[in-house]
Every structure is written in C-alpha cells, then in structure tokens.
Tab-separated table of C-alpha atoms and ligand atoms in Angstrom:
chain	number	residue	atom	x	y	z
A	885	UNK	CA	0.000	0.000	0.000
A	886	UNK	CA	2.728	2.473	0.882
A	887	UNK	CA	4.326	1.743	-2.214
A	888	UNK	CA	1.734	2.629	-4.511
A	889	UNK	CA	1.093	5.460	-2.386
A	890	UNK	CA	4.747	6.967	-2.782
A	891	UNK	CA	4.662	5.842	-6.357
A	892	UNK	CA	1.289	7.322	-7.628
A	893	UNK	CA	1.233	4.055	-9.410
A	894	UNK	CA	-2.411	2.672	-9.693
A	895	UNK	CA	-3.701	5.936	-7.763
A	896	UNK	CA	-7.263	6.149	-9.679
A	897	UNK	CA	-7.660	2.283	-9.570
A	898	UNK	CA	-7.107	2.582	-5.732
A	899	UNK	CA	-9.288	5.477	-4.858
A	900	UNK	CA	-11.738	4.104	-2.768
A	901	UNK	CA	-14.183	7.444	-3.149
A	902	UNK	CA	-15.832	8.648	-6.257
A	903	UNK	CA	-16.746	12.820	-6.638
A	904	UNK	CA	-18.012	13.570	-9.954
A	905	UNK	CA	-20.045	16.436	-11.156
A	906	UNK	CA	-23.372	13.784	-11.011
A	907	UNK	CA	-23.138	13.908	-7.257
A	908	UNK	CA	-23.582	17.575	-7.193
A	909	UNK	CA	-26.401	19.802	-6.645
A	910	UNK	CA	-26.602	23.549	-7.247
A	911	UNK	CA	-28.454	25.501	-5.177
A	912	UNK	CA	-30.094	28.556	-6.696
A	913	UNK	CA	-31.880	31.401	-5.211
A	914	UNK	CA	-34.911	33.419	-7.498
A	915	UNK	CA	-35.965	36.864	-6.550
A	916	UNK	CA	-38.931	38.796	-7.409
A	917	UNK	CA	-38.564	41.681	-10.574
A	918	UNK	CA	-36.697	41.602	-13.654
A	919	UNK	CA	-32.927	41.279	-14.740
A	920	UNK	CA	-32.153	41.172	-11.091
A	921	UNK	CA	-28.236	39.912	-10.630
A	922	UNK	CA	-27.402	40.909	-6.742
A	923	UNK	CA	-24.403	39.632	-5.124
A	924	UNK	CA	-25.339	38.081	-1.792
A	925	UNK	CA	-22.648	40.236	0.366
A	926	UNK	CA	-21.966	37.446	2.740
A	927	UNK	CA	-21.218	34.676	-0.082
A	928	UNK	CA	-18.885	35.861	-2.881
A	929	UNK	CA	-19.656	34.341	-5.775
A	930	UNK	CA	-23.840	33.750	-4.908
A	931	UNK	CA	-26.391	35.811	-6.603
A	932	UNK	CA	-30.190	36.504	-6.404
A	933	UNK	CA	-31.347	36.295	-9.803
A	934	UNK	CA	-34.875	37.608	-11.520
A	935	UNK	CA	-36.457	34.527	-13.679
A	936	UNK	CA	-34.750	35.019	-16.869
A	937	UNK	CA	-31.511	35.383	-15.350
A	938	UNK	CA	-32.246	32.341	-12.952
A	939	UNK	CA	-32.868	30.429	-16.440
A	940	UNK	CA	-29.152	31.416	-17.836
A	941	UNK	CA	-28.081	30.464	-14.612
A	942	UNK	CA	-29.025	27.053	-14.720
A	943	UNK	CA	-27.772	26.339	-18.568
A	944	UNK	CA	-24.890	27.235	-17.285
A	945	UNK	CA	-24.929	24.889	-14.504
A	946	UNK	CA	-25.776	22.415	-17.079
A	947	UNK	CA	-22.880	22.913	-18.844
A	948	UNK	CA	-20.994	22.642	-16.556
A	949	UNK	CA	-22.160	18.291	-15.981
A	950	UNK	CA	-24.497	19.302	-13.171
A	951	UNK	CA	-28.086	18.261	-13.803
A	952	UNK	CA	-29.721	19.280	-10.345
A	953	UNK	CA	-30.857	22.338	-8.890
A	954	UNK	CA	-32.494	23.220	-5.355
A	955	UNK	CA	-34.492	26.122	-5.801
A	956	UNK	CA	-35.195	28.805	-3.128
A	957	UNK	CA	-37.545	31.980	-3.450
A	958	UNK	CA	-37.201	35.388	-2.516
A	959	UNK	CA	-40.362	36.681	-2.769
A	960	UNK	CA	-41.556	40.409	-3.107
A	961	UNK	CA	-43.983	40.514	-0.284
A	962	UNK	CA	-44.425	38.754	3.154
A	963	UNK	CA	-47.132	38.309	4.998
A	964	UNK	CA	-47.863	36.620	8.910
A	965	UNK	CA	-48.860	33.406	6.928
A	966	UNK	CA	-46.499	32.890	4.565
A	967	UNK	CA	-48.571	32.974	1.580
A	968	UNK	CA	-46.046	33.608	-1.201
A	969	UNK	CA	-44.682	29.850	-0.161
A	970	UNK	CA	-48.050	28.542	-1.700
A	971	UNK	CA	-49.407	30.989	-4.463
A	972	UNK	CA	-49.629	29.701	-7.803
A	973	UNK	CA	-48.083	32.677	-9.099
A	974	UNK	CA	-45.344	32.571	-6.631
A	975	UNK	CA	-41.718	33.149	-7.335
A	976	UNK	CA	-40.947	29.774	-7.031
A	977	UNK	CA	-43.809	28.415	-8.540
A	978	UNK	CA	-43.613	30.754	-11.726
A	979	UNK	CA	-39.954	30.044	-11.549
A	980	UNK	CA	-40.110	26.269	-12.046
A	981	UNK	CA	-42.562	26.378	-15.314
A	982	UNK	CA	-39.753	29.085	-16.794
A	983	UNK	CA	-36.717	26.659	-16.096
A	984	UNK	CA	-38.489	23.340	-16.954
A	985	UNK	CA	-40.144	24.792	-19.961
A	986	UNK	CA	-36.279	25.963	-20.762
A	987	UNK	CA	-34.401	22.866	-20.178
A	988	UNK	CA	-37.113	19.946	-19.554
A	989	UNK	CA	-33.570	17.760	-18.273
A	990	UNK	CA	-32.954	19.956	-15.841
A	991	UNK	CA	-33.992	18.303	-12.283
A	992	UNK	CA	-35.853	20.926	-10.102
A	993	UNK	CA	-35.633	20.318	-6.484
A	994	UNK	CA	-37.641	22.866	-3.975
A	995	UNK	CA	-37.288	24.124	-1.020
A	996	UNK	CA	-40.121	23.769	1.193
A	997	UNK	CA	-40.010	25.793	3.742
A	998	UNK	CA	-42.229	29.261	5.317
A	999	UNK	CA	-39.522	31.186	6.814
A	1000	UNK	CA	-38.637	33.042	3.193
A	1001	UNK	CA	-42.480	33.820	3.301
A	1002	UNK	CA	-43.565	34.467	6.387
A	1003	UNK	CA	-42.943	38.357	7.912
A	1004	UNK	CA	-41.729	37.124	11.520
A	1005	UNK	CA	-39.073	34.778	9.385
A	1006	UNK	CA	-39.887	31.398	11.194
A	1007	UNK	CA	-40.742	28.536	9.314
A	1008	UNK	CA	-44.695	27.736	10.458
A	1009	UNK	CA	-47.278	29.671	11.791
A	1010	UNK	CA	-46.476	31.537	14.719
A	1011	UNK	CA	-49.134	31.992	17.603
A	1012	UNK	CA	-49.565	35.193	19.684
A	1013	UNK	CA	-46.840	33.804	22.264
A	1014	UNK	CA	-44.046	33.778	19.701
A	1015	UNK	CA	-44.221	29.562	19.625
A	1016	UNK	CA	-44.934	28.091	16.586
A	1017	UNK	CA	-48.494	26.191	15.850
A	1018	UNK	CA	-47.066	22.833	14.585
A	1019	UNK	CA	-49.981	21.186	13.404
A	1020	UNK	CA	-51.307	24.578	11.595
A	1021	UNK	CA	-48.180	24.839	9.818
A	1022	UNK	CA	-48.097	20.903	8.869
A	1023	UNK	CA	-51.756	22.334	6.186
A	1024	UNK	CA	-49.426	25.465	4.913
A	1025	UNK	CA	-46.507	23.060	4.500
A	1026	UNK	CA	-48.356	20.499	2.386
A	1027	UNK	CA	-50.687	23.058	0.831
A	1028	UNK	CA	-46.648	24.452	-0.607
A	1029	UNK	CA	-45.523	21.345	-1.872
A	1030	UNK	CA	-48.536	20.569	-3.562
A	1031	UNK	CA	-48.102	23.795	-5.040
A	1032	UNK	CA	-44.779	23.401	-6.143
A	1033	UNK	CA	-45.486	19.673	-7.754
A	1034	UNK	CA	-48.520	21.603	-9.127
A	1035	UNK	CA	-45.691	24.203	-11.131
A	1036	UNK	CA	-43.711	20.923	-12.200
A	1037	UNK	CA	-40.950	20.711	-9.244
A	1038	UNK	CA	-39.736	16.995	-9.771
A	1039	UNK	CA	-39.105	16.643	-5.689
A	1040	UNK	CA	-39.648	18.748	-2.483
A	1041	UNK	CA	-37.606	18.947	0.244
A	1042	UNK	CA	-39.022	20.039	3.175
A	1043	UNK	CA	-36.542	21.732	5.752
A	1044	UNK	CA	-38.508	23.618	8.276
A	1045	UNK	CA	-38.514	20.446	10.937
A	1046	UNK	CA	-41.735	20.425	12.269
A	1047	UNK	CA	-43.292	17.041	13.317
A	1048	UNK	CA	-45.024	15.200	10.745
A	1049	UNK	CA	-44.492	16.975	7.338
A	1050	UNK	CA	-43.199	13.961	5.831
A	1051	UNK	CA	-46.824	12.358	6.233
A	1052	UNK	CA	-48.741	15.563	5.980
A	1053	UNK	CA	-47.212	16.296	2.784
A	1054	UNK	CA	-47.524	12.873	1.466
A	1055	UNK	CA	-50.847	12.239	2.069
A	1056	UNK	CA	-51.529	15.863	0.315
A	1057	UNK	CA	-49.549	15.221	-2.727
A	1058	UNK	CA	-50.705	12.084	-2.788
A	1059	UNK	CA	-54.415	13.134	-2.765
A	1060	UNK	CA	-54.221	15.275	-5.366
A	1061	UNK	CA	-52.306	13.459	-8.206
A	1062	UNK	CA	-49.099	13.814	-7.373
A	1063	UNK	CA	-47.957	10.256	-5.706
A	1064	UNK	CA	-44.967	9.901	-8.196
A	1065	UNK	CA	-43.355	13.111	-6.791
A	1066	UNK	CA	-40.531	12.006	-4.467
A	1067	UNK	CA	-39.822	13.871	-1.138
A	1068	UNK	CA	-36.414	14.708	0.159
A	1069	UNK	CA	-36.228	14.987	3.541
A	1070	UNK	CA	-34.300	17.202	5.999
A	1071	UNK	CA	-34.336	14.819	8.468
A	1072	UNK	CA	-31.107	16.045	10.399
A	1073	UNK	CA	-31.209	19.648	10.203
A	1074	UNK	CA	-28.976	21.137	13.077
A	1075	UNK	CA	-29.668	24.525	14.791
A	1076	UNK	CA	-26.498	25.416	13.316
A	1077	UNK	CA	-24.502	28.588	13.665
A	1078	UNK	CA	-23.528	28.037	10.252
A	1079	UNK	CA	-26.740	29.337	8.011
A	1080	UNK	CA	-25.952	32.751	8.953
A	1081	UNK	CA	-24.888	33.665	5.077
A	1082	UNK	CA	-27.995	32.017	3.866
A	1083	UNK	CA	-30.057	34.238	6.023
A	1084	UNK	CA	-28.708	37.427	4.338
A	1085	UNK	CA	-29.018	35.912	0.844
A	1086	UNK	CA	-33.103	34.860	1.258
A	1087	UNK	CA	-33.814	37.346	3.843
A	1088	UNK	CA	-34.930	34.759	6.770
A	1089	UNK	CA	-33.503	35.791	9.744
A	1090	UNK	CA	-36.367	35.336	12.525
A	1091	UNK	CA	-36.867	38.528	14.012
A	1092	UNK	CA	-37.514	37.490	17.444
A	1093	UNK	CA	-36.200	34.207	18.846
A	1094	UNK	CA	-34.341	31.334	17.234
A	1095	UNK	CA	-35.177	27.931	15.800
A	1096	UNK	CA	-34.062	25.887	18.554
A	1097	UNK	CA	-37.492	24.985	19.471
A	1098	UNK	CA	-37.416	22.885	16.352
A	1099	UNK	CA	-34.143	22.495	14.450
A	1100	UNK	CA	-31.536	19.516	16.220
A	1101	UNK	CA	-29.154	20.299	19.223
A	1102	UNK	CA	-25.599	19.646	17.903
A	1103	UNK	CA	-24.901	17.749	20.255
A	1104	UNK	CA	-27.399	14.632	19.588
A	1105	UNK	CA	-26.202	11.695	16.832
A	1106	UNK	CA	-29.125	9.486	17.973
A	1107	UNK	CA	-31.753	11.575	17.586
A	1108	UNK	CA	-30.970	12.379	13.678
A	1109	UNK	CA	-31.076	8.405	13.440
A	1110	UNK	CA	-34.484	8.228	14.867
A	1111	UNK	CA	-36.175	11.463	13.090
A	1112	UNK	CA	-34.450	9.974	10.069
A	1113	UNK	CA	-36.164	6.540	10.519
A	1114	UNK	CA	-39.107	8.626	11.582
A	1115	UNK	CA	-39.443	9.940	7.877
A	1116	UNK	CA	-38.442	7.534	5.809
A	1117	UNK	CA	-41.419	5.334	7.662
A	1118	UNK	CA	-43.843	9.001	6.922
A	1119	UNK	CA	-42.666	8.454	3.046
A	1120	UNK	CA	-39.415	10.043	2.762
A	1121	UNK	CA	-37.389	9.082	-0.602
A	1122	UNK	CA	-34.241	10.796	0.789
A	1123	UNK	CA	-32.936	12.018	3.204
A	1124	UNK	CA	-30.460	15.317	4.036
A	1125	UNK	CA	-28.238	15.963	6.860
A	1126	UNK	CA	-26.965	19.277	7.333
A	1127	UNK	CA	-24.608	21.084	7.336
A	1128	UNK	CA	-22.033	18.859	6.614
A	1129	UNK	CA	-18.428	19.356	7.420
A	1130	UNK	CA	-19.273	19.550	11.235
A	1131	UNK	CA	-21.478	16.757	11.012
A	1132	UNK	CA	-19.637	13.492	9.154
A	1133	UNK	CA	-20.186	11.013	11.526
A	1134	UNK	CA	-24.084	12.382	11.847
A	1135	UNK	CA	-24.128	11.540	7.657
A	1136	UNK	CA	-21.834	8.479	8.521
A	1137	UNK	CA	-24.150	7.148	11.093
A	1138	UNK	CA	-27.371	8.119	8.991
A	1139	UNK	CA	-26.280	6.177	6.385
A	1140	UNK	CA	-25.433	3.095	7.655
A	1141	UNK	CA	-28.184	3.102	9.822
A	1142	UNK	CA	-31.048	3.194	7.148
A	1143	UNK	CA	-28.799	2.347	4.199
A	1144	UNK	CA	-31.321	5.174	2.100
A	1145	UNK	CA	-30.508	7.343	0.009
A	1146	UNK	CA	-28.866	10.207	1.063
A	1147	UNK	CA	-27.294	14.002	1.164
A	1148	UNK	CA	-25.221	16.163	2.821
A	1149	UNK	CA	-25.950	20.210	2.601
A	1150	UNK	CA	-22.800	21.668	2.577
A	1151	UNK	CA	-24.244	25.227	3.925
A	1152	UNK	CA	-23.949	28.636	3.296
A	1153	UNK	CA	-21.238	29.077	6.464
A	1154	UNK	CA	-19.089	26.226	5.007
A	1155	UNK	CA	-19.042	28.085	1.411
A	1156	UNK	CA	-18.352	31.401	3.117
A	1157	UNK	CA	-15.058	30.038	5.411
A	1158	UNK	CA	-13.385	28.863	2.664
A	1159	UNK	CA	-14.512	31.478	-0.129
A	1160	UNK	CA	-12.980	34.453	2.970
A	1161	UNK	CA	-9.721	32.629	3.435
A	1162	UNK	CA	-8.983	31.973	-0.205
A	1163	UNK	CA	-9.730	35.616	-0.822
A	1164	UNK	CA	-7.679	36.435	1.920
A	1165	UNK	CA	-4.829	34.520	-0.133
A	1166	UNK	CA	-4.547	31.867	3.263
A	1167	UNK	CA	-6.312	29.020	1.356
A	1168	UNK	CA	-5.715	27.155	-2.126
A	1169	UNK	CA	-10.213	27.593	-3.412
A	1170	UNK	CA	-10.246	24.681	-5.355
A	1171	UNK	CA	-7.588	22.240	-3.243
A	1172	UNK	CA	-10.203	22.648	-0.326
A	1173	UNK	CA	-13.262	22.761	-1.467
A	1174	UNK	CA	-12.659	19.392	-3.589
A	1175	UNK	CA	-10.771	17.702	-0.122
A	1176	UNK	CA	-14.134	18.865	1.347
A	1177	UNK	CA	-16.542	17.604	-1.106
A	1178	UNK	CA	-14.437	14.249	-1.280
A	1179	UNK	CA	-14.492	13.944	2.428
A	1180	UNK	CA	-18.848	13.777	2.862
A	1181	UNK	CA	-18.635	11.725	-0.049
A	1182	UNK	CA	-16.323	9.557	1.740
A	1183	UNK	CA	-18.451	9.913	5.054
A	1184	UNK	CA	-21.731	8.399	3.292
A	1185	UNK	CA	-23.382	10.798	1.595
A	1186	UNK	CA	-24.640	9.784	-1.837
A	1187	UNK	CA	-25.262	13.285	-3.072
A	1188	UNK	CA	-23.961	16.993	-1.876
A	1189	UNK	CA	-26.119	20.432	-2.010
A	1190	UNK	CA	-23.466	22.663	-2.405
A	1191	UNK	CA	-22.905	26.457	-3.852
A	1192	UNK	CA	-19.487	25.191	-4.667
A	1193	UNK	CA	-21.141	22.878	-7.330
A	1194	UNK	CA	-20.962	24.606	-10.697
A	1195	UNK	CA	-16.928	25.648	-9.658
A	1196	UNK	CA	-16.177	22.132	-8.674
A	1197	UNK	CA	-18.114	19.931	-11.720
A	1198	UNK	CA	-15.670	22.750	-13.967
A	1199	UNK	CA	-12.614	21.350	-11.916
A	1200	UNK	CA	-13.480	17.765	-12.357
B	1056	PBG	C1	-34.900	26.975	5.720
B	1056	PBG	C2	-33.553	26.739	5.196
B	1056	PBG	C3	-32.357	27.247	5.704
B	1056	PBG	C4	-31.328	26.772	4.908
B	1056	PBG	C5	-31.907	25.998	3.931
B	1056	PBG	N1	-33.278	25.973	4.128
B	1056	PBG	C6	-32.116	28.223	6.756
B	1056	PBG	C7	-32.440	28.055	8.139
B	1056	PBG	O1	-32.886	27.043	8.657
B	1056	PBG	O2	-32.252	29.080	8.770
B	1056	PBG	C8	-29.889	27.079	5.117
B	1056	PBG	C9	-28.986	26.706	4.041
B	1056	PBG	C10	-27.643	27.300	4.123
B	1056	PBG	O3	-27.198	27.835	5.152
B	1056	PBG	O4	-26.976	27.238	3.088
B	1056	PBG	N2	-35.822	27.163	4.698
C-alpha cells in the first residue's frame, strides 16, 4: 500500500471514493422583478437572480455536468402566513414552469419551507406567544408542496422540521395526483450557527427568537437516526443531513443506519469560510473545497447540495 502510495502508481484504480459532477447539486436562489443579478454580500460568488436570469443560470450549470438544482424563493412581499410559499403565481412556482419549460432535463428540487415567506421569518405559523403552531403549519406546509409539484418541481424537500411533514405532505400530494413526486427529507437539520450567510441571501432571519425549538441540538447523533427513521417510515425518498463538514459522523451514522438514500448540505457558512480565506490569499479555493466535497462523499453521503457545485463539476 505504501508503495503505490509513494509511487502514484495505480492511484485512480485505488481510490476508494468517487466525486463527480453527477453527485452535485446547485443551489439557486430566485428573486422577485426583472434582470435582477445581486451579489449576496456574505457569499462571494452567490447571486439573487430575476427569472430570466435564474434560467441562464441554470444552462450554465448544465454545462458545466451538473443536472440538479435546489431552488429557493425570494419573494416580493411577506405576509404573517407565509402565503407567497403557496401561491400559484409565486416566485418559485412561476420560476419552475420558466426553467423546466427551458431545459425539460434539468432536475428541479424545492425548497419547502415558510420562513422566506412568512414576515416574523420562522418557518410555520407563529401563535400570539411567539411559539410556533405545529400542526397549523403541517396544512401550509403540504398546501406548498402541492403547489410546487402543481408548477412541475420533480421533488420537495421540506426543511422547516416540524413534526409530521413527511406524512402531511404525502398524504396531500398524494391526494391530489401527485404520488410519483418524491420527497427529500431534511431529516437532520442542526440549529447550526452556520446558516448565517444564507439568512442574508433569502432574507430569513427570525426577528424574534431562534429555531431551537425545532431544528436539532448539535450535540445529539441518535436523535438524527431516529427522526431519520421517523421519515423515511412518513414516506421520505431521501434524506439530508446538514450542514455537513461539522457533522460526518451524523451523515456516517445516517447512512449506515437506514442504508437510504442520502445528502449532505454543505451550507452557506461552510461556502463562506473557505470562499474568505482563499480571498484572503490563506487558502488554495479549489484544493479545499474538492478535499471537502471528497471527504462527505467519503463519510456516506450519496449526493452533496453545495454552492461550490458549478466551480467544482468545472474542476473535475
Ligand atoms: C430553511 C432553510 C435554511 C437553509 C436551507 N433551508 C435556513 C435556516 O434554517 O435558517 C440554510 C442553508 C444554508 O445555510 O446554506 N428554509
């Protein structure tokens, strides 16, 4: 072994992990108006973009080998309730027809979530005590997805972590015609310190009070192993840990737990640390983010949401 190591000889026979631009998926974020192109401050390189710009966008992302996209929205107006999340002529909604009817091979994953929609910036409905109404935001949540299937989304993926959205939105899409449409789950999303650049690019801080009362404490590798078996048993098709650098042995443990499909979300704070140091000249871009992108590949993860993607699949 040490020999072929100091060698090189046999090096790509040997490599026991596999990172190729088909393992990659591009996030993308859509923003109300026209020929919109806004640099997120906090992640050099991301941009909000208006429809047809979000449309160039993704041919380009094409080109580049990657055939999957995870779409959030930026809409023009909140309200207490979210509604943008789940209006037909939404920004997400209007955005899928434009890129499917553009590029009918392109894979369109959304995000479904509230917290982009919603004024207070939590991801349900939020009762007069500042908690949030689980079971009320289980009908917005599914009412969403259906909407987004309804636009021509080819999977949702749920990340706002209430109990029972898996089932709720199931049973809804289900219901109305849409049983082939696979859901990907955020099963292990961490209240993470880490989606603080992601929060400037969509606009979804919460203004008062965290997420803690449902996102994961850090600290727990069981629980993602039973809220993962929790939704694959509700209907999930995949699953999603995140983020993913601080949380290997969470995807690790994930995976060979259920043995599902899964992947990692490589979040807006892990993009951000290594876009600032390479700026700063103290770290080589592309060396790291590929070491990083090999290493939850190596951990388990079948797939990776990252905003590295179209950079890397032009490096591979
Ligand atoms: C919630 C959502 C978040 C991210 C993806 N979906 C933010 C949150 O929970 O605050 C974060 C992704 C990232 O940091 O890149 N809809």
């Amino acid at each position: 072994m040490r020999r072929l190591r100091r060698t090189g000889v046999l090096r790509g026979l040997v490599r026991e992990t596999e990172l190729t631009a088909a393992h990659l998926i591009q996030p993308l974020f859509v923003t109300a108006g026209a020929d919109v192109r806004e640099d997120v401050g906090s992640m050099p390189g991301v941009r909000r973009l208006s429809i047809a710009a979000l449309v160039e966008e993704a041919a380009a992302v094409r080109a580049a080998g990657i055939d999957t996209v995870l779409l959030f929205g930026i809409p023009a107006a909140k309200d207490e309730m979210g509604s943008g999340a789940f209006d037909e002529e939404g920004i997400v909604q209007m955005a899928i027809r434009a890129l499917k009817e553009a590029d009918p091979g392109l894979t369109v994953i959304t995000d479904t979530c509230l917290c982009e929609y919603t004024s207070h910036g939590h991801c349900g409905w939020l009762r007069d005590d500042g908690t949030v109404d689980n079971d009320l935001s289980l009908e917005l949540l599914a009412k969403t997805a259906l909407s987004q299937a309804a636009a021509g989304a080819d999977a949702v993926a749920p990340s706002d972590m209430m109990d029972g959205r898996i089932g709720a939105i199931r049973s809804q899409l289900d219901d109305e015609g849409h049983a082939e449409t696979p859901i990907i789950s955020y099963s292990a999303k961490y209240a993470s310190a880490f989606y603080g650049p992601f929060r400037d690019a969509a606009g979804s801080t919460p203004r008062d009070g965290d997420r803690r009362g449902y996102q994961m404490d850090p600290a727990n590798v069981l629980e993602a192993i039973r809220e993962s078996r929790i939704d694959l048993d509700e209907g999930a098709d995949m699953l999603i840990v995140k983020p993913a650098l601080p949380f290997l042995d969470v995807v690790h443990r994930v995976k060979e737990a259920t043995g599902a499909p899964l992947a990692a979300y490589h979040v807006s704070g892990e993009y951000s640390m290594i876009k600032a140091a390479a700026r700063a000249g103290w770290l080589d871009e592309r060396a790291a983010v590929l070491e990083a992108l090999t290493s939850i590949r190596r951990a388990g993860a079948d797939a990776i949401i990252t905003y590295h993607a179209r950079d890397a699949a032009e490096w591979l």
